[in-house]
mmCIF file of C-alpha atoms in Angstrom:
data_model
loop_
_atom_site.group_PDB
_atom_site.id
_atom_site.type_symbol
_atom_site.label_atom_id
_atom_site.label_comp_id
_atom_site.label_asym_id
_atom_site.label_seq_id
_atom_site.Cartn_x
_atom_site.Cartn_y
_atom_site.Cartn_z
ATOM 1 C CA UNK A 1 -101.953 174.948 -72.299
ATOM 2 C CA UNK A 2 -102.629 178.617 -73.043
ATOM 3 C CA UNK A 3 -105.373 178.840 -75.682
ATOM 4 C CA UNK A 4 -103.507 181.463 -77.698
ATOM 5 C CA UNK A 5 -100.520 179.136 -77.908
ATOM 6 C CA UNK A 6 -102.740 176.219 -78.872
ATOM 7 C CA UNK A 7 -104.140 178.297 -81.717
ATOM 8 C CA UNK A 8 -100.636 178.984 -83.011
ATOM 9 C CA UNK A 9 -99.788 175.316 -82.779
ATOM 10 C CA UNK A 10 -102.735 174.325 -84.972
ATOM 11 C CA UNK A 11 -102.739 177.232 -87.397
ATOM 12 C CA UNK A 12 -100.308 175.723 -89.877
ATOM 13 C CA UNK A 13 -102.753 172.934 -90.780
ATOM 14 C CA UNK A 14 -104.744 175.008 -93.219
ATOM 15 C CA UNK A 15 -102.156 177.643 -94.122
ATOM 16 C CA UNK A 16 -99.419 176.133 -96.286
ATOM 17 C CA UNK A 17 -98.048 179.633 -96.721
ATOM 18 C CA UNK A 18 -95.806 180.119 -99.723
ATOM 19 C CA UNK A 19 -94.690 183.641 -100.554
ATOM 20 C CA UNK A 20 -94.578 183.130 -104.367
ATOM 21 C CA UNK A 21 -93.269 185.604 -106.968
ATOM 22 C CA UNK A 22 -96.069 188.143 -106.503
ATOM 23 C CA UNK A 23 -95.882 189.516 -102.993
ATOM 24 C CA UNK A 24 -98.603 188.913 -100.456
ATOM 25 C CA UNK A 25 -99.833 191.807 -98.366
ATOM 26 C CA UNK A 26 -97.911 190.990 -95.151
ATOM 27 C CA UNK A 27 -100.897 191.386 -92.805
ATOM 28 C CA UNK A 28 -102.953 188.984 -94.940
ATOM 29 C CA UNK A 29 -100.127 186.459 -94.920
ATOM 30 C CA UNK A 30 -99.622 186.780 -91.163
ATOM 31 C CA UNK A 31 -103.301 186.644 -90.227
ATOM 32 C CA UNK A 32 -103.610 183.427 -92.222
ATOM 33 C CA UNK A 33 -101.145 181.779 -89.801
ATOM 34 C CA UNK A 34 -103.338 182.792 -86.868
ATOM 35 C CA UNK A 35 -106.834 182.298 -88.262
ATOM 36 C CA UNK A 36 -106.436 179.241 -90.496
ATOM 37 C CA UNK A 37 -107.141 180.425 -94.032
ATOM 38 C CA UNK A 38 -105.232 180.310 -97.307
ATOM 39 C CA UNK A 39 -103.408 183.560 -98.140
ATOM 40 C CA UNK A 40 -103.787 185.094 -101.599
ATOM 41 C CA UNK A 41 -101.270 187.390 -103.267
ATOM 42 C CA UNK A 42 -102.037 190.711 -104.918
ATOM 43 C CA UNK A 43 -104.128 193.786 -103.989
ATOM 44 C CA UNK A 44 -106.868 192.006 -102.031
ATOM 45 C CA UNK A 45 -110.101 193.934 -101.384
ATOM 46 C CA UNK A 46 -111.991 191.093 -99.692
ATOM 47 C CA UNK A 47 -111.296 187.440 -98.945
ATOM 48 C CA UNK A 48 -113.780 184.773 -97.901
ATOM 49 C CA UNK A 49 -112.991 181.214 -96.854
ATOM 50 C CA UNK A 50 -115.335 178.329 -96.030
ATOM 51 C CA UNK A 51 -113.982 175.066 -94.589
ATOM 52 C CA UNK A 52 -115.991 171.848 -94.789
ATOM 53 C CA UNK A 53 -115.289 168.783 -92.674
ATOM 54 C CA UNK A 54 -117.059 165.587 -93.784
ATOM 55 C CA UNK A 55 -119.379 167.674 -95.939
ATOM 56 C CA UNK A 56 -120.405 170.046 -93.138
ATOM 57 C CA UNK A 57 -119.285 173.658 -92.811
ATOM 58 C CA UNK A 58 -117.033 173.916 -89.764
ATOM 59 C CA UNK A 59 -115.298 177.263 -90.228
ATOM 60 C CA UNK A 60 -115.914 180.559 -92.033
ATOM 61 C CA UNK A 61 -113.805 183.698 -92.216
ATOM 62 C CA UNK A 62 -114.091 187.004 -94.074
ATOM 63 C CA UNK A 63 -111.567 189.843 -94.405
ATOM 64 C CA UNK A 64 -112.039 193.316 -95.859
ATOM 65 C CA UNK A 65 -109.099 195.584 -96.715
ATOM 66 C CA UNK A 66 -108.774 199.164 -97.903
ATOM 67 C CA UNK A 67 -106.736 200.266 -100.924
ATOM 68 C CA UNK A 68 -103.648 200.800 -98.747
ATOM 69 C CA UNK A 69 -103.643 197.114 -97.744
ATOM 70 C CA UNK A 70 -104.894 197.693 -94.193
ATOM 71 C CA UNK A 71 -107.472 195.279 -92.780
ATOM 72 C CA UNK A 72 -110.743 197.092 -92.079
ATOM 73 C CA UNK A 73 -112.642 194.147 -90.603
ATOM 74 C CA UNK A 74 -112.368 190.454 -89.822
ATOM 75 C CA UNK A 75 -115.313 188.156 -89.174
ATOM 76 C CA UNK A 76 -114.848 184.535 -88.118
ATOM 77 C CA UNK A 77 -117.413 181.861 -87.341
ATOM 78 C CA UNK A 78 -115.765 178.806 -85.766
ATOM 79 C CA UNK A 79 -118.798 176.567 -85.973
ATOM 80 C CA UNK A 80 -117.039 173.401 -84.801
ATOM 81 C CA UNK A 81 -115.822 175.106 -81.596
ATOM 82 C CA UNK A 82 -118.941 177.197 -81.043
ATOM 83 C CA UNK A 83 -117.659 180.770 -81.053
ATOM 84 C CA UNK A 84 -117.430 183.837 -83.301
ATOM 85 C CA UNK A 85 -114.766 186.514 -83.608
ATOM 86 C CA UNK A 86 -115.665 190.005 -84.852
ATOM 87 C CA UNK A 87 -112.954 192.650 -85.291
ATOM 88 C CA UNK A 88 -113.004 196.161 -86.744
ATOM 89 C CA UNK A 89 -110.210 198.640 -87.350
ATOM 90 C CA UNK A 90 -110.503 201.530 -84.865
ATOM 91 C CA UNK A 91 -107.877 203.577 -86.677
ATOM 92 C CA UNK A 92 -105.004 201.980 -84.767
ATOM 93 C CA UNK A 93 -105.749 198.288 -84.105
ATOM 94 C CA UNK A 94 -108.282 195.574 -84.882
ATOM 95 C CA UNK A 95 -110.574 195.397 -81.851
ATOM 96 C CA UNK A 96 -113.674 193.454 -80.929
ATOM 97 C CA UNK A 97 -114.664 190.203 -79.254
ATOM 98 C CA UNK A 98 -114.059 186.479 -79.443
ATOM 99 C CA UNK A 99 -117.255 184.993 -78.148
ATOM 100 C CA UNK A 100 -118.205 187.237 -75.243
ATOM 101 C CA UNK A 101 -114.681 188.305 -74.237
ATOM 102 C CA UNK A 102 -112.424 191.145 -75.483
ATOM 103 C CA UNK A 103 -110.071 190.302 -78.307
ATOM 104 C CA UNK A 104 -107.721 192.467 -80.371
ATOM 105 C CA UNK A 105 -104.941 192.411 -82.939
ATOM 106 C CA UNK A 106 -102.299 195.081 -82.435
ATOM 107 C CA UNK A 107 -101.029 196.656 -85.653
ATOM 108 C CA UNK A 108 -97.858 198.506 -86.616
ATOM 109 C CA UNK A 109 -97.955 201.946 -88.239
ATOM 110 C CA UNK A 110 -97.815 200.259 -91.661
ATOM 111 C CA UNK A 111 -100.758 197.958 -90.834
ATOM 112 C CA UNK A 112 -98.747 194.805 -90.131
ATOM 113 C CA UNK A 113 -99.026 192.379 -87.219
ATOM 114 C CA UNK A 114 -97.701 193.520 -83.832
ATOM 115 C CA UNK A 115 -99.578 191.556 -81.152
ATOM 116 C CA UNK A 116 -102.610 189.443 -80.326
ATOM 117 C CA UNK A 117 -104.584 189.910 -77.090
ATOM 118 C CA UNK A 118 -107.184 187.324 -76.136
ATOM 119 C CA UNK A 119 -108.907 188.587 -72.972
ATOM 120 C CA UNK A 120 -105.579 189.517 -71.383
ATOM 121 C CA UNK A 121 -103.482 186.683 -72.833
ATOM 122 C CA UNK A 122 -101.093 188.541 -75.137
ATOM 123 C CA UNK A 123 -98.740 187.231 -77.790
ATOM 124 C CA UNK A 124 -96.223 189.595 -79.384
ATOM 125 C CA UNK A 125 -94.421 189.101 -82.688
ATOM 126 C CA UNK A 126 -91.176 189.923 -84.418
ATOM 127 C CA UNK A 127 -91.113 190.074 -88.216
ATOM 128 C CA UNK A 128 -88.675 189.243 -91.006
ATOM 129 C CA UNK A 129 -87.347 191.928 -93.322
ATOM 130 C CA UNK A 130 -90.206 191.003 -95.682
ATOM 131 C CA UNK A 131 -92.754 191.548 -92.921
ATOM 132 C CA UNK A 132 -93.592 187.899 -92.203
ATOM 133 C CA UNK A 133 -93.881 186.430 -88.704
ATOM 134 C CA UNK A 134 -90.508 185.342 -87.351
ATOM 135 C CA UNK A 135 -90.792 184.892 -83.557
ATOM 136 C CA UNK A 136 -93.809 184.664 -81.255
ATOM 137 C CA UNK A 137 -93.557 185.552 -77.550
ATOM 138 C CA UNK A 138 -95.885 184.945 -74.615
ATOM 139 C CA UNK A 139 -95.062 186.482 -71.212
ATOM 140 C CA UNK A 140 -91.603 187.311 -72.515
ATOM 141 C CA UNK A 141 -90.841 183.728 -73.515
ATOM 142 C CA UNK A 142 -90.430 182.664 -77.131
ATOM 143 C CA UNK A 143 -93.056 180.059 -77.950
ATOM 144 C CA UNK A 144 -92.672 179.795 -81.728
ATOM 145 C CA UNK A 145 -90.269 180.558 -84.558
ATOM 146 C CA UNK A 146 -90.800 180.411 -88.330
ATOM 147 C CA UNK A 147 -88.067 179.729 -90.893
ATOM 148 C CA UNK A 148 -88.130 180.699 -94.577
ATOM 149 C CA UNK A 149 -86.122 180.001 -97.714
ATOM 150 C CA UNK A 150 -84.358 182.757 -99.689
ATOM 151 C CA UNK A 151 -87.652 183.613 -101.440
ATOM 152 C CA UNK A 152 -89.534 183.944 -98.115
ATOM 153 C CA UNK A 153 -91.351 180.630 -98.489
ATOM 154 C CA UNK A 154 -92.146 179.093 -95.097
ATOM 155 C CA UNK A 155 -90.212 175.844 -94.746
ATOM 156 C CA UNK A 156 -90.206 175.101 -90.993
ATOM 157 C CA UNK A 157 -92.014 176.106 -87.810
ATOM 158 C CA UNK A 158 -90.895 175.258 -84.280
ATOM 159 C CA UNK A 159 -92.927 175.557 -81.073
ATOM 160 C CA UNK A 160 -91.293 175.840 -77.658
ATOM 161 C CA UNK A 161 -91.843 175.566 -73.912
ATOM 162 C CA UNK A 162 -89.135 176.383 -71.348
ATOM 163 C CA UNK A 163 -86.616 176.636 -74.178
ATOM 164 C CA UNK A 164 -87.315 173.123 -75.454
ATOM 165 C CA UNK A 165 -88.866 172.175 -78.793
ATOM 166 C CA UNK A 166 -92.331 170.744 -78.179
ATOM 167 C CA UNK A 167 -93.329 170.382 -81.801
ATOM 168 C CA UNK A 168 -92.044 171.222 -85.267
ATOM 169 C CA UNK A 169 -93.418 171.294 -88.806
ATOM 170 C CA UNK A 170 -91.369 170.719 -91.958
ATOM 171 C CA UNK A 171 -93.068 172.071 -95.105
ATOM 172 C CA UNK A 172 -92.380 171.135 -98.734
ATOM 173 C CA UNK A 173 -94.125 172.307 -101.907
ATOM 174 C CA UNK A 174 -94.860 170.572 -105.191
ATOM 175 C CA UNK A 175 -94.531 173.768 -107.295
ATOM 176 C CA UNK A 176 -93.976 177.059 -105.445
ATOM 177 C CA UNK A 177 -94.791 179.277 -108.426
ATOM 178 C CA UNK A 178 -97.643 177.528 -110.236
ATOM 179 C CA UNK A 179 -99.236 175.754 -107.262
ATOM 180 C CA UNK A 180 -98.293 177.915 -104.261
ATOM 181 C CA UNK A 181 -100.603 176.162 -101.776
ATOM 182 C CA UNK A 182 -99.992 172.548 -102.787
ATOM 183 C CA UNK A 183 -97.833 171.380 -99.895
ATOM 184 C CA UNK A 184 -96.951 168.641 -97.442
ATOM 185 C CA UNK A 185 -96.380 169.190 -93.724
ATOM 186 C CA UNK A 186 -94.641 166.604 -91.586
ATOM 187 C CA UNK A 187 -95.179 167.248 -87.901
ATOM 188 C CA UNK A 188 -93.084 165.814 -85.088
ATOM 189 C CA UNK A 189 -94.072 166.280 -81.465
ATOM 190 C CA UNK A 190 -92.518 165.424 -78.113
ATOM 191 C CA UNK A 191 -95.866 165.203 -76.296
ATOM 192 C CA UNK A 192 -98.321 163.742 -78.842
ATOM 193 C CA UNK A 193 -98.505 161.663 -82.003
ATOM 194 C CA UNK A 194 -97.259 163.530 -85.046
ATOM 195 C CA UNK A 195 -99.131 163.915 -88.310
ATOM 196 C CA UNK A 196 -98.733 164.457 -92.041
ATOM 197 C CA UNK A 197 -100.918 167.057 -93.755
ATOM 198 C CA UNK A 198 -101.194 167.368 -97.537
ATOM 199 C CA UNK A 199 -103.101 169.905 -99.608
ATOM 200 C CA UNK A 200 -103.911 170.000 -103.320
ATOM 201 C CA UNK A 201 -105.758 172.967 -104.855
ATOM 202 C CA UNK A 202 -107.470 174.157 -108.007
ATOM 203 C CA UNK A 203 -106.402 177.685 -108.958
ATOM 204 C CA UNK A 204 -107.772 180.407 -111.172
ATOM 205 C CA UNK A 205 -105.665 182.630 -113.448
ATOM 206 C CA UNK A 206 -104.655 184.856 -110.492
ATOM 207 C CA UNK A 207 -103.499 181.851 -108.445
ATOM 208 C CA UNK A 208 -106.446 182.094 -106.079
ATOM 209 C CA UNK A 209 -106.818 178.603 -104.540
ATOM 210 C CA UNK A 210 -110.549 178.407 -105.180
ATOM 211 C CA UNK A 211 -110.891 174.788 -104.027
ATOM 212 C CA UNK A 212 -108.424 172.862 -101.865
ATOM 213 C CA UNK A 213 -108.531 169.351 -100.468
ATOM 214 C CA UNK A 214 -106.706 168.949 -97.157
ATOM 215 C CA UNK A 215 -105.927 165.523 -95.692
ATOM 216 C CA UNK A 216 -104.488 165.131 -92.188
ATOM 217 C CA UNK A 217 -103.112 161.716 -91.282
ATOM 218 C CA UNK A 218 -102.180 161.293 -87.642
ATOM 219 C CA UNK A 219 -99.476 158.797 -86.714
ATOM 220 C CA UNK A 220 -100.361 155.654 -84.814
ATOM 221 C CA UNK A 221 -100.347 151.877 -84.879
ATOM 222 C CA UNK A 222 -102.797 151.177 -86.280
ATOM 223 C CA UNK A 223 -103.165 154.508 -88.069
ATOM 224 C CA UNK A 224 -106.451 156.291 -87.358
ATOM 225 C CA UNK A 225 -108.801 157.297 -90.141
ATOM 226 C CA UNK A 226 -107.524 160.475 -91.838
ATOM 227 C CA UNK A 227 -109.325 163.792 -91.470
ATOM 228 C CA UNK A 228 -110.400 165.204 -94.825
ATOM 229 C CA UNK A 229 -111.368 168.857 -95.292
ATOM 230 C CA UNK A 230 -112.405 170.972 -98.253
ATOM 231 C CA UNK A 231 -111.456 174.653 -98.336
ATOM 232 C CA UNK A 232 -113.293 177.133 -100.576
ATOM 233 C CA UNK A 233 -111.723 180.574 -101.143
ATOM 234 C CA UNK A 234 -113.144 183.552 -103.023
ATOM 235 C CA UNK A 235 -111.362 186.888 -103.456
ATOM 236 C CA UNK A 236 -112.154 190.377 -104.749
ATOM 237 C CA UNK A 237 -109.212 192.527 -105.888
ATOM 238 C CA UNK A 238 -108.709 196.274 -106.296
#
């Protein structure tokens, strides 16, 4: 399977992704679906996320934005998979490397997501009227589609191959306004065991999910031991 597609397939695990009453900066919201971090609404200046798995840090990501809401830099350390991603805004796109190979995020004129190029493997995106990811294409074929409610809260994601649904996620929330990242995902897959992922968070006054507990329970008989992660998020605002 193409590694860019595999990344999209797994991204929803950490990003519950509710739009909430205060609007997210669209590029922050969209990058969270690609790079596995919790989005935060409001005028973000910097965002830092640390993920722990069984008490050990497995993933770190940092974003810096300017006052116009454009991402200036992105730094990711995927400790569990043994690679780093470093991107900087060159005035047009986010460019840099993933590991030792070229990697870039194409941006629109208003600093939103346009494409993702991983050493020649390119995904392109269409957006909703609110600027959130709608469709994802690879080599001209649609490989993913996201569905939202009337308030632009993500409620379903579908992943395709040859026009067929390979996997889908159904997302529900306990309280979209007061607990925007407390959610449950039920995954169904045609090629692997499905899973259920649940997240509960502690929020500050600005609804920053400072500490989240994520539990992923894969299906099976007998059921395997669940995977438990802790996600720490800190944010600086303008």
